[in-house]
Every structure is written in C-alpha cells, then in structure tokens.
Amino acid sequence: MGDWHTKSATEVLAQLRSTPDGLSGRQAEQRLKQYGRNEIAKPKGEGVVLRLLRQLKDPMIVVLLAAAGVSLLASGGRDWPDAVIILLIVAVNGVISVCQEDNARRALAALEQMAPPQTVAVRDGRACRMDAALLVPGDVVLLQAGDRIPADGRLLECVGLRTDESALTGESVPVEKTLSRRLEQATPVGEWSNMVLASTTVTAGRGRAVIVDTGMDTQMGKIAGLLLVDQQQTTPLQRKMEEISKVLSLLCLGVCAVMFGVGLLQGKAPADMFLTAVSLAVAAIPEGLPAVVSIVLALGVGRMAKTGVIVKKLPAVETLGCAGVICSDKTGTLTQNRMTVTRVWTAGEDNTLALTIGALCSDARLQAEPPKTVRGDPTEAALVLAAAEAGLLQGELERQLPRVGEVPFDSGRKRMTTVHKKPAGGWRILVKGAPDVLLARCDRVWKGGPIMLDDTLRKAIAAANEGMAQGALRVLAVAFRDVDSLPPMTAQALERELTFVGLFGMTDPPRPEVAKAVAQCVRAGVRPVMITGDHRATAVAVARQLGMLRPGDTALTGRELDAMSQRQLEERIETVSVFARVTPEHKMRIVRAWKKRGQVVAMTGDGVNDAPALKAADIGCAMGMAGTDVAKGAADMVLTDDNFASIVRAVEEGRGVYANIRRAIHYLLSCNVGEILTVFAATVLGFAQMPLMPVQLLWLNLVTDSLPALALGVEPLERSAMTRPPRGAGDSLFDRPFVLRLLWQGLMVGGLALLAYFLGLAVMPTPAGGAATANTMAFATLTLCQLFHAYNVRSEERSILSIGVLTNPTMNRAFAVGFAMQMAVLLLPPLQRVFSVVSLGPVQWLAVLLLAMAPVAVCEAAKALTR
C-alpha cells in the first residue's frame, strides 16, 4: 500500500488480520501462496540461442558473414572451405562470449548463496529462526543489533532501536526508531521513524515489527523494479570494433571496385575478375579478429577473477583501460569499515576505568567466534574491542558488574546510560555521550580517584576534545556515578553529579594497501575521487592520508552541490577530489559532470539507491561483501573484497587487455595489407599468374590469423602501462602513427613476397619451372615473414632484445606450430600437390629465410630511430 507509516500499530495489525504474537503456520502457508516469496525479482534471462544470436550483432561478424556469402555465391560454391572456416570462427567467438557471461552469473549466484538471509519470526506464538524468503505480510519478526531487516515492517515495540538505512536512502548515520502513532502521508522514506525497511540493518537496540510488505512490494523492491529493464551502453571497445568494421568494409569495397575495373581495362572476362576481386576482399578481412578479441577479453576476465574482481560483461574489461576517473566510496572501500579507537585521554595515567565503561555501557556484543569480532553499532563495537585488546573482556566485566537497567541513547540527549550492580553492594551508573553535553553534567574528574572538576581541568578536557576533533576523530566521553540506593530509571535521575573519566578518539582507518594504489592512479593519470556520506572534516582527513587531496584540490558537501547548477558543477568538477555528505542522487550528478568533461568514469556503490549511478557510469563497480543484490545487478563488475586497490589492479589489467587487442589488430591488418599488396600489384602489373593461389591464401590466413594473434593477446603487461595517461574514450584506434606503422609494415611484408616471386621467376628458378618456383617462394616467404613479424608487434617502442625473445612462451609455441605447419606443406609431397607448391633447392631456401627474417631487422632499426 505504501501508507503504513500513517497508521497506528493497532490499525496495521487489524488491517493485516494479525496479532503481536504473529500468524499461525497455516495462515502463513496460505499467505505465501497469495503473496509469493519474499524475494527481489531477477531480470528475465535470455535463452542460449538468443544470446548466441545477439553475438551476431557485432559489426565485424556481419562483415565476415557478408563477405563469405558473396564469395560462396560468386564462386559457385567452390570457395566453401573459406566460408566454413569463417562460420567456425563466428561460432567460437559466440560460444566464448556466452560462456564467460555464464561464468560471471554463476560466480555472482555463488556470492549471493554464501549467506542466505535468515530471520527470527513468531509463528504459532513461538519465536523461530527461518528463511527470510518465507516471510509474508502479517508475520511478526524480532529484531536485535546486527540483524538484517528482511522486509518492510511497522514497529510494535522498540528499545533504543537504530537502523543503518544507507543502502536504501543513502543516510550514513544510523536512524533512531520510535513508536510514533502516525506520520504524515508526505513524510519522506528516510524519516519513517515508525517503520523498518528491507535490506537495512539494526545497529543498536531491539524491537518487534509486523511485516507489511514483502518482495517487490517493499521500498527496495520498487527501486529494483526500475532496473529490470536493462539499458546497455556501448563500450569504447564496441565503438572501436564498429570503427574497424567500417574501415574494412570500405577497404573491401574499394579493392573489389579497383580490381574489377583494372581487369576490365585489361580485357579480362568480367566473371573471372569479379570472382578474383571478391576472393581478395575476403582475404583482406582478418577472420580471426573477433575470436581473438573475445579470447583476449576472456583471459583478462580470468586473471581479474583471481584478484577479487568478477566481470559480468566481456567488453567491460577493456573499458577499464580507458578509465580517467575512479569515484570511490570511503567506508569499506578506501577504509577498513571498522571503527577503531586510536586515542584515549584520561586525567590520570591509568585508562582501565575508561575502557571498562566503554565495554559495559554498550549494546554491542563481543563474539567468541571468530575471536576479536563485535556485533552491533560500529562506534560501540570499537569501544568493546579496545577494552578486549587491553585484557578487559566484556563477558567477564558483565559478570562482575551485571546490568540492571538502562536509558537508551537518543539524539536529543546525545547520551546512553546503563546501571550495574556492584559486587560489594550499591550500584554504578555508567554514561557515555557527546563530550560537551556529558562534561556539563559532571562535577568531578577521575584521576586515580575522584577530584573536584575545576576550570583548569575543564579547559584541559576541552582542549583534548578539540585536538581529537581537528584530527577528524569521532570523540566520545565516558563518566560514572556510584550510588547506595537505586534511583528511578530516568535520564533526569541518573545523569547528574557525574565523575568525568575520559575521552575516546575513533576513526575508520584506511586500508593499508590503498595509499599505494592511489599513488599508482596518480602516476597513471587516473583521478581518484572520494564520495562519502560522512562529514567533510573526516573525509578530507582520510583523503589527505591517502594522497587523494592534492594542492589546489577542494572538497564539496551535498548541501553545496544542491546550491550549484549542473553547469556550475561541470565547470568545477576537475578541481574537486572529495564529495562529503552526499546522497545517491548527487552521485548521478557527479557521474554526468565527469562524462560531460569527456572522461570515462568508474563508480563504486553498494546500496539500492546507488544502482542508477552504477548504471550511468561507464564502469559500475558493486561491492561483493557489503553490496546489495540490486547494486550487484546494476554493476558491470563486482569487487569480492570491496577494496579500492582491486579497482586499480583492474584498470591496469584493462590497459593490458587493450594493448594486446591493439597488437592483435596491428598484426592481423599489417599482414593482410601485405597479402592485398601482393595480389593487387600482380593484377595491376598484368602478371600472367597470380603470386598466390586461392588455396594458398586460405592456408595463409589459417596459419597467421590464429595462433600468433592469440599469442599477442597474452603478451605480459608492459612496465610503462601505468605510467602514462589513459586514452580518451573517443580516441580513434586508427590514429595517424598507428595507421602509418600498419601501412609501411604491410607494404614491407607485401614487397618482400613480391621480391621472392621475382627472384623465383627470373633469377633462381628450379627445374619445376620459373612460374611454379616463383609461386612457391612467394607463398613460403609471405607465410614465414608474417610469423617472424609477430615478434615485431610485441612492442611498438621497445626492442625485442630488451623485452626478451622468450618472455612470452605462448608466442614461441605459436611460432613453432605455425612454422611446422608451413614446413609440412612445403616439404611433404602429398601436401605439395594439394597446395600447388614445388620443392625448393638450398639457394631458394636461403633466399626465402633471409627475406622472411628481414622484417625483424627493419622494424628493430625503425624502433631505434624512433627512440
């Protein structure tokens, strides 16, 4: 219904036909059939066939299939092997992509099943632990500190109940709950003090609530419903592949048109020329490129999974390489998400009493297993843990001083009080709260014993508080009073004439590895930006510790963002490194502003309300441990360790993946330019016989378009990958240096093949005849030349000698296999007949090997000149 907050608890129970003791088992069973399971609906998955067909939308695949079809029709079916190979490659490409998506889905499902949600409900008048998915409207649940709230509910009872609603509303501070009878209809969700909401957690206190909405009817479910329609953005890699497709399409059409025209001018038969032109156009297409790209991406995904990053879509790996901005949450990603006491101030030298009060005046519970873990409010947990580390275990202290009463914390008093029975008689009142508020209720201070609190001591306490606050520490004070008779359990009666004991300064410490990762980002030209719901002072202090806030950088708060127009934000965005007290709606504005500046943006998030920003970012990174299912569903990748350093490693991997894809494209296209030049030049110059036969072209593509290109796809990451700025998302793959390098190297490869053809025809023919020798030498030279050329492409700048010939074992194996395959064709008589080649003598072989190795010497010289 959505208006449960406007009704009293009695009215809600009556409307749901329930009681404070819950439903019977039979009622719950009937309602489960009526309302369904208490689960968030998942996007409807596509079938395998549809997902395979979706791969055919890739522009390169379309070009390949079209060229294969034209070739098959034009040749009357004679070129069927080429078409079969292309179809095989297309199938392999599709299967790899679909399998990787399945792997990511399975990994995410396993992550969700690691801890299936449980809850304590009242059924048939008895409390029982059960699967939260089986809850129905009318069920009554019992809540305590640490519980995850399983569905939306109206509170029936609450004692000091506070909930963390940051996953839903973005509010970073726990929300205090009350038994308000009714609220206004227009009250914002974040102010529903009489309700508890699904996927939020109880940080303190206890309560009882009747479930009013489950599954997709909850507030979280309504937000999740907006995300079920998946609107995919194209990635930089997909845009690059479209660019390559257009270039190759134009190239193929140009080759066909020129070849056909030249042939007609030479008086050749139109049908023969058309077939020759189309065959050459097919040869110009690097059939292995789509499969190589998919395999390189899949390998990158595998490596990233080992470092704690699950990638849901293959192209997202490469997108990371473009990232120029990483917008990261503070808590849990940059920090340890564990409040820690870093400073304790007392008037005397002994802080035992202060630590004892911190452990006892608390609803957080020290756990026996695993050791040194605390369940409850993070601030209280820090105090309990600090005491435990000093040897003051909460359980032992409670046996000595059992609690007999309490006045829960509330935001008006800013204090919490507990009353404990002393072993020798009497009672001890323990109080913790805001330093200024607590100090005003003290008339003594503990310094090995109680002494009067004079102005000098008050100033010393105030100065200690100020010093901790300026260090961005959260400060709490503790005090006590011993009484002989038990006073009324009211704040007015208990919280007076106190003895001030000490101050605790707490912070959520940065993860130890993050500072190094931030420095690596800066060197790589990637801008790390902190986005947090915490206070500005705390955020700025952490940012300075991590090196994120550099000279000239500023910090903005959510309130300041609200006062700015989007255009003003876009103008200032590049100077802001910290955004504090922000909501998920602000995250959307920040993403849009950075994208308007032409940056590729990675955004982290864990809450339901973060999902739109995760979807809007170029790379959405959900938290695997703290993240909600909705956030994980909207993200492109999931960090299983919730660690900023993992994002940086993923960026590095993305750059390596892009560099390897670029190497593969460079290699394949430069080799294909060589093939085009060889055949095109022979046609234009009027050679009586083509330097390469159709079957040889097909074999050439098989040997050189597969294994060496794949080997380039696993080239180790260059040391300089994270010392240069990221490329822009709109940067062309075919920039001027790349095109020039590709063309001159392609011309070199083609020129060497033509030189081999000329030598075989006119200078060193074999007994088999000049034409046969020329064809064999051109075929052998072009194939081996391309195998050697793969080593040149391993780096655009560095010498193969400085890289190390043996540093990529996959390349060495690919070369050996390709060389063996080519030797088999050239030396074995049965294969010689199939491929129309003849045996070569020592002189011819020497010429072939020298020409084949020439690209290595030429490219090494070119690199040396460039350096």
XYZ file of C-alpha atoms in Angstrom, residues 96-557:
462
model
C 33.328 -17.839 -25.730
C 31.251 -14.723 -25.024
C 28.216 -16.675 -23.825
C 30.333 -18.988 -21.644
C 32.039 -16.019 -19.993
C 28.688 -14.384 -19.207
C 27.534 -17.693 -17.706
C 30.695 -17.900 -15.578
C 30.069 -14.398 -14.238
C 26.438 -15.241 -13.450
C 27.459 -18.388 -11.621
C 30.098 -16.505 -9.625
C 27.546 -13.885 -8.584
C 25.000 -16.559 -7.674
C 27.614 -18.291 -5.524
C 28.360 -14.963 -3.846
C 24.667 -14.481 -3.030
C 24.325 -18.015 -1.662
C 27.324 -17.711 0.675
C 24.987 -16.454 3.404
C 21.267 -16.973 2.637
C 19.263 -14.447 4.726
C 17.646 -15.752 7.922
C 15.306 -14.037 10.371
C 13.590 -14.680 13.702
C 9.801 -14.708 13.334
C 6.955 -15.506 15.719
C 4.838 -18.383 14.401
C 2.157 -20.151 16.454
C 3.196 -17.975 19.400
C 6.831 -19.209 19.389
C 9.994 -17.481 18.154
C 11.764 -19.486 15.458
C 14.642 -18.883 13.070
C 13.562 -19.263 9.441
C 14.382 -18.451 5.835
C 13.575 -14.781 5.256
C 12.199 -15.642 1.803
C 9.244 -17.390 3.508
C 8.012 -14.284 5.354
C 4.538 -12.993 4.490
C 2.569 -9.835 5.360
C 1.239 -10.242 8.914
C 4.294 -12.118 10.198
C 5.879 -10.663 13.327
C 9.695 -10.557 13.471
C 12.078 -9.968 16.381
C 14.992 -7.620 15.758
C 18.272 -7.052 17.574
C 21.623 -5.391 16.901
C 23.333 -6.866 13.821
C 20.162 -8.220 12.181
C 19.405 -7.525 8.540
C 15.781 -6.460 8.234
C 14.094 -8.961 5.893
C 11.073 -6.950 4.696
C 9.221 -3.686 5.323
C 7.559 -3.672 8.742
C 5.610 -1.474 11.166
C 7.174 -1.308 14.621
C 5.198 -2.766 17.528
C 7.949 -2.459 20.156
C 11.388 -0.829 20.235
C 14.060 -0.195 22.857
C 16.901 2.060 21.723
C 16.410 0.772 18.174
C 18.635 2.324 15.500
C 18.986 1.130 11.910
C 21.514 1.742 9.158
C 19.444 2.761 6.131
C 22.372 3.865 3.947
C 21.763 1.003 1.496
C 18.281 2.371 0.792
C 18.270 6.105 1.486
C 21.969 6.999 1.403
C 21.799 8.268 5.011
C 25.186 7.428 6.514
C 24.217 7.896 10.184
C 22.067 5.218 11.902
C 18.416 6.293 12.142
C 16.689 6.316 15.517
C 13.331 4.496 15.566
C 10.270 5.319 17.688
C 6.708 4.061 18.159
C 5.158 7.188 16.632
C 1.436 6.601 16.329
C 1.055 8.168 12.881
C 3.131 10.150 10.391
C 2.018 12.443 7.583
C 1.386 10.829 4.195
C 4.066 13.008 2.558
C 6.787 12.105 5.071
C 9.957 11.088 3.123
C 11.017 7.443 3.362
C 14.179 8.456 5.199
C 12.033 9.873 8.015
C 9.715 6.889 8.540
C 10.681 6.556 12.192
C 7.898 4.059 12.964
C 8.888 1.657 10.155
C 11.787 -0.681 9.449
C 12.745 -1.253 5.818
C 14.006 -4.270 3.909
C 17.788 -4.619 3.371
C 18.648 -2.155 6.134
C 20.394 -3.372 9.298
C 19.861 -2.932 13.029
C 22.891 -1.207 14.557
C 21.644 -0.913 18.139
C 18.744 -1.791 20.400
C 15.987 -4.313 19.861
C 12.449 -4.353 18.564
C 9.401 -6.223 17.288
C 7.701 -5.431 13.973
C 4.812 -6.724 11.903
C 5.684 -7.306 8.239
C 3.570 -5.130 5.945
C 5.212 -5.594 2.513
C 7.445 -8.311 1.063
C 9.462 -8.898 -2.114
C 8.858 -6.425 -4.918
C 6.291 -4.508 -2.821
C 8.982 -3.309 -0.392
C 10.667 0.059 -0.844
C 13.788 -1.739 -2.042
C 11.720 -3.840 -4.429
C 10.189 -0.744 -6.007
C 13.648 0.659 -6.762
C 14.788 -2.744 -8.071
C 11.800 -2.809 -10.416
C 13.103 0.299 -12.182
C 16.283 -1.602 -13.062
C 14.681 -4.706 -14.565
C 14.673 -3.039 -17.979
C 18.339 -3.346 -18.921
C 19.588 -0.362 -20.913
C 23.075 -1.267 -22.085
C 25.584 1.382 -23.111
C 28.101 0.697 -25.843
C 31.639 0.378 -24.522
C 34.740 2.025 -26.024
C 35.827 -1.362 -27.389
C 32.496 -1.914 -29.105
C 32.783 1.520 -30.657
C 36.333 0.697 -31.824
C 35.142 -2.560 -33.380
C 32.438 -0.636 -35.241
C 35.166 1.697 -36.468
C 37.287 -1.254 -37.660
C 34.247 -2.741 -39.371
C 33.622 0.479 -41.301
C 37.278 0.719 -42.334
C 37.354 -2.885 -43.510
C 34.045 -2.521 -45.336
C 35.343 0.492 -47.254
C 38.623 -1.315 -47.920
C 36.857 -4.390 -49.275
C 34.550 -2.359 -51.496
C 37.486 -0.301 -52.746
C 39.552 -3.411 -53.529
C 36.639 -5.036 -55.336
C 35.900 -1.949 -57.405
C 39.528 -1.212 -58.394
C 40.361 -4.850 -59.168
C 37.222 -5.261 -61.232
C 37.886 -2.030 -63.136
C 41.557 -2.852 -63.834
C 40.621 -6.326 -65.062
C 38.021 -4.948 -67.472
C 40.523 -2.427 -68.822
C 42.951 -5.294 -69.423
C 40.288 -7.141 -71.400
C 39.765 -9.961 -68.899
C 36.441 -11.759 -68.517
C 34.075 -9.856 -66.163
C 33.005 -13.050 -64.332
C 36.608 -14.077 -63.642
C 37.534 -10.603 -62.459
C 34.527 -10.400 -60.189
C 35.465 -13.707 -58.565
C 39.110 -12.603 -58.169
C 38.094 -9.273 -56.649
C 35.696 -10.849 -54.141
C 38.248 -13.532 -53.195
C 40.832 -10.850 -52.472
C 38.291 -8.878 -50.465
C 37.615 -11.950 -48.321
C 41.365 -12.395 -47.830
C 41.586 -8.771 -46.685
C 39.300 -9.456 -43.730
C 41.082 -10.775 -40.625
C 38.684 -13.639 -39.947
C 40.315 -14.439 -36.615
C 39.944 -10.953 -35.158
C 36.528 -11.371 -33.422
C 37.636 -14.654 -31.841
C 40.997 -13.163 -30.830
C 39.275 -10.175 -29.210
C 36.839 -12.412 -27.294
C 39.592 -14.771 -26.142
C 41.843 -11.897 -25.027
C 38.955 -10.399 -23.061
C 38.072 -13.789 -21.542
C 41.686 -14.308 -20.460
C 41.653 -10.853 -18.879
C 38.438 -11.715 -17.033
C 40.070 -14.901 -15.714
C 43.100 -13.020 -14.431
C 40.889 -10.380 -12.786
C 38.767 -13.020 -11.055
C 41.930 -14.224 -9.287
C 42.438 -10.718 -7.867
C 38.895 -10.399 -6.488
C 37.068 -8.828 -9.456
C 34.127 -10.556 -11.144
C 33.409 -9.065 -14.581
C 29.877 -9.609 -15.855
C 30.337 -8.489 -19.470
C 33.471 -9.114 -21.550
C 33.806 -5.597 -23.065
C 33.848 -4.049 -19.574
C 37.404 -5.371 -19.135
C 38.702 -3.160 -21.906
C 36.574 -0.190 -20.798
C 38.537 -0.135 -17.554
C 41.658 0.672 -19.534
C 40.041 3.981 -20.583
C 39.074 4.964 -17.036
C 40.196 8.501 -16.277
C 38.238 8.925 -13.048
C 37.517 6.452 -10.242
C 34.752 7.667 -7.924
C 35.000 5.588 -4.777
C 33.029 5.285 -1.563
C 35.110 5.908 1.537
C 33.762 3.467 4.076
C 34.839 -0.111 3.446
C 36.485 0.615 0.094
C 39.138 3.176 0.990
C 38.889 2.392 4.693
C 38.544 -0.824 6.678
C 34.869 -0.221 7.626
C 35.855 -0.864 11.218
C 35.760 1.986 13.709
C 38.922 1.815 15.776
C 39.910 3.631 18.955
C 43.154 5.411 18.139
C 43.421 7.779 21.132
C 42.327 7.616 24.764
C 42.595 10.655 27.077
C 42.271 10.491 30.854
C 43.282 12.934 33.564
C 45.465 10.262 35.162
C 47.812 7.677 33.711
C 45.525 4.639 34.030
C 42.762 4.246 31.410
C 41.325 0.989 32.812
C 38.181 2.625 34.167
C 37.508 4.430 30.883
C 37.854 1.189 28.912
C 35.609 -0.644 31.380
C 32.853 1.934 30.975
C 33.198 1.751 27.174
C 32.739 -2.043 27.241
C 29.796 -2.091 29.691
C 27.798 0.954 28.566
C 27.168 -0.676 25.207
C 24.712 -2.875 23.320
C 27.462 -4.215 21.055
C 28.431 -7.801 21.849
C 31.922 -9.297 21.828
C 31.821 -12.602 19.909
C 33.667 -15.731 20.982
C 33.927 -16.984 17.369
C 35.636 -15.690 15.364
C 37.793 -14.101 18.063
C 38.017 -10.324 18.474
C 34.872 -9.595 16.477
C 31.997 -7.494 17.752
C 28.386 -7.458 16.664
C 26.485 -4.182 16.891
C 26.862 -0.442 16.348
C 30.325 0.301 14.849
C 31.124 3.015 17.409
C 30.170 0.837 20.370
C 31.998 -2.097 18.782
C 35.207 -0.035 18.693
C 34.982 0.629 22.442
C 34.279 -3.026 23.274
C 37.183 -4.160 21.096
C 39.569 -1.580 22.600
C 38.750 -2.906 26.064
C 39.205 -6.526 24.928
C 42.623 -5.735 23.473
C 43.596 -4.339 26.890
C 42.516 -7.630 28.516
C 39.132 -6.322 29.716
C 36.722 -8.863 28.219
C 33.105 -7.751 28.108
C 31.700 -11.055 29.399
C 33.921 -11.073 32.493
C 33.159 -7.423 33.234
C 29.410 -8.084 32.992
C 29.699 -10.965 35.472
C 31.390 -8.609 37.916
C 29.009 -5.706 37.224
C 25.713 -7.119 35.865
C 23.401 -4.645 34.134
C 20.117 -3.985 35.927
C 18.737 -1.089 33.927
C 19.336 1.332 31.080
C 18.272 4.563 29.436
C 18.849 4.068 25.680
C 20.667 6.592 23.551
C 18.571 9.204 21.812
C 19.572 12.045 19.534
C 18.048 14.685 21.818
C 20.142 13.761 24.895
C 23.169 12.531 22.915
C 23.873 10.096 25.746
C 23.376 6.452 26.769
C 23.245 5.255 30.357
C 23.392 1.798 31.949
C 23.073 0.836 35.638
C 25.112 -2.034 37.142
C 25.052 -3.820 40.495
C 28.379 -3.679 42.360
C 29.728 -6.871 43.991
C 30.138 -5.234 47.431
C 26.726 -3.547 47.349
C 25.342 -0.426 45.732
C 25.100 0.460 42.098
C 27.310 2.088 39.491
C 25.789 4.360 36.836
C 27.796 4.421 33.580
C 27.248 7.120 30.946
C 28.740 7.741 27.511
C 27.937 10.506 25.065
C 28.984 13.714 23.329
C 31.883 15.332 25.269
C 30.396 18.824 25.624
C 26.999 17.501 26.758
C 28.477 14.988 29.206
C 31.026 17.412 30.659
C 28.225 19.816 31.562
C 26.727 17.110 33.856
C 29.999 16.369 35.677
C 31.269 17.964 38.891
C 34.271 15.680 39.426
C 37.010 14.062 37.370
C 38.704 10.706 37.891
C 42.476 10.926 38.452
C 43.216 7.669 40.264
C 40.259 8.732 42.413
C 37.539 11.408 42.169
C 38.704 15.029 42.488
C 36.834 18.309 42.013
C 36.452 19.443 38.405
C 37.894 22.961 38.338
C 38.248 25.383 35.393
C 41.794 24.214 34.651
C 40.685 20.605 34.247
C 37.649 21.665 32.203
C 39.941 23.542 29.815
C 42.276 20.540 29.594
C 39.343 18.244 28.705
C 38.033 20.759 26.149
C 41.490 21.092 24.592
C 41.867 17.298 24.325
C 38.425 17.084 22.713
C 39.293 19.872 20.275
C 42.587 18.234 19.329
C 40.914 14.914 18.547
C 38.110 16.608 16.564
C 40.621 18.554 14.463
C 42.293 15.245 13.674
C 38.957 14.115 12.163
C 38.384 11.664 15.014
C 34.919 10.898 16.293
C 35.031 11.699 20.027
C 33.001 10.135 22.841
C 33.240 10.877 26.552
C 32.558 8.489 29.468
C 31.591 9.182 33.062
C 30.123 7.380 36.097
C 28.451 7.787 39.489
C 28.260 5.353 42.397
C 25.022 5.289 44.442
C 23.933 3.346 47.515
C 20.230 3.190 46.590
C 18.806 2.562 43.141
C 17.275 5.752 41.672
C 14.393 5.792 39.130
C 15.436 4.614 35.635
C 15.137 8.046 34.065
C 17.740 10.238 32.429
C 16.960 13.083 34.822
C 17.567 10.942 37.891
C 20.630 9.065 36.641
C 22.611 11.526 34.516
C 23.679 14.082 37.154
C 26.574 14.695 39.545
C 28.801 12.525 37.368
C 32.534 11.909 37.585
C 34.264 12.554 34.253
C 36.603 9.667 33.320
C 37.967 10.177 29.810
C 37.698 10.690 26.070
C 37.886 8.191 23.191
C 39.023 9.297 19.733
C 37.910 6.909 16.981
C 38.318 6.626 13.269
C 37.775 4.163 10.457
C 41.421 3.600 9.433
C 42.419 3.492 5.754
C 43.171 0.117 4.220
C 46.964 -0.260 4.295
C 47.238 -1.008 0.565
C 45.082 1.903 -0.646
C 47.681 4.711 -0.375
C 49.956 2.808 -2.761
C 47.034 2.213 -5.144
C 46.134 5.929 -5.085
C 49.754 6.855 -5.898
C 49.655 4.381 -8.776
C 46.456 6.052 -10.040
C 48.091 9.472 -9.993
C 51.122 8.192 -11.929
C 48.753 6.619 -14.460
C 46.823 9.857 -14.986
C 43.688 8.459 -13.325
C 41.861 10.818 -10.964
C 40.746 9.135 -7.698
C 37.710 10.896 -6.199
C 36.199 10.196 -2.783
C 32.409 10.208 -2.454
C 31.045 9.695 1.039
C 28.084 10.334 3.269
C 30.477 11.184 6.093
C 31.344 14.660 7.340
C 33.668 16.901 5.355
C 36.375 17.056 8.051
C 36.568 13.255 8.336
C 36.547 12.776 4.563
C 39.244 15.407 3.999
C 41.463 13.903 6.717
C 41.254 10.419 5.158
C 41.781 11.847 1.658
C 44.952 13.624 2.827
C 46.224 10.434 4.456
C 45.752 8.554 1.193
C 47.153 11.270 -1.072
C 43.813 11.899 -2.807
C 43.609 15.567 -1.827
C 46.461 17.368 -3.545
C 47.419 21.076 -3.512
C 44.705 23.077 -5.253
C 42.041 20.379 -4.786
C 38.825 21.155 -2.927
C 36.022 19.347 -1.122
C 32.293 19.877 -1.641
C 29.350 18.864 0.547
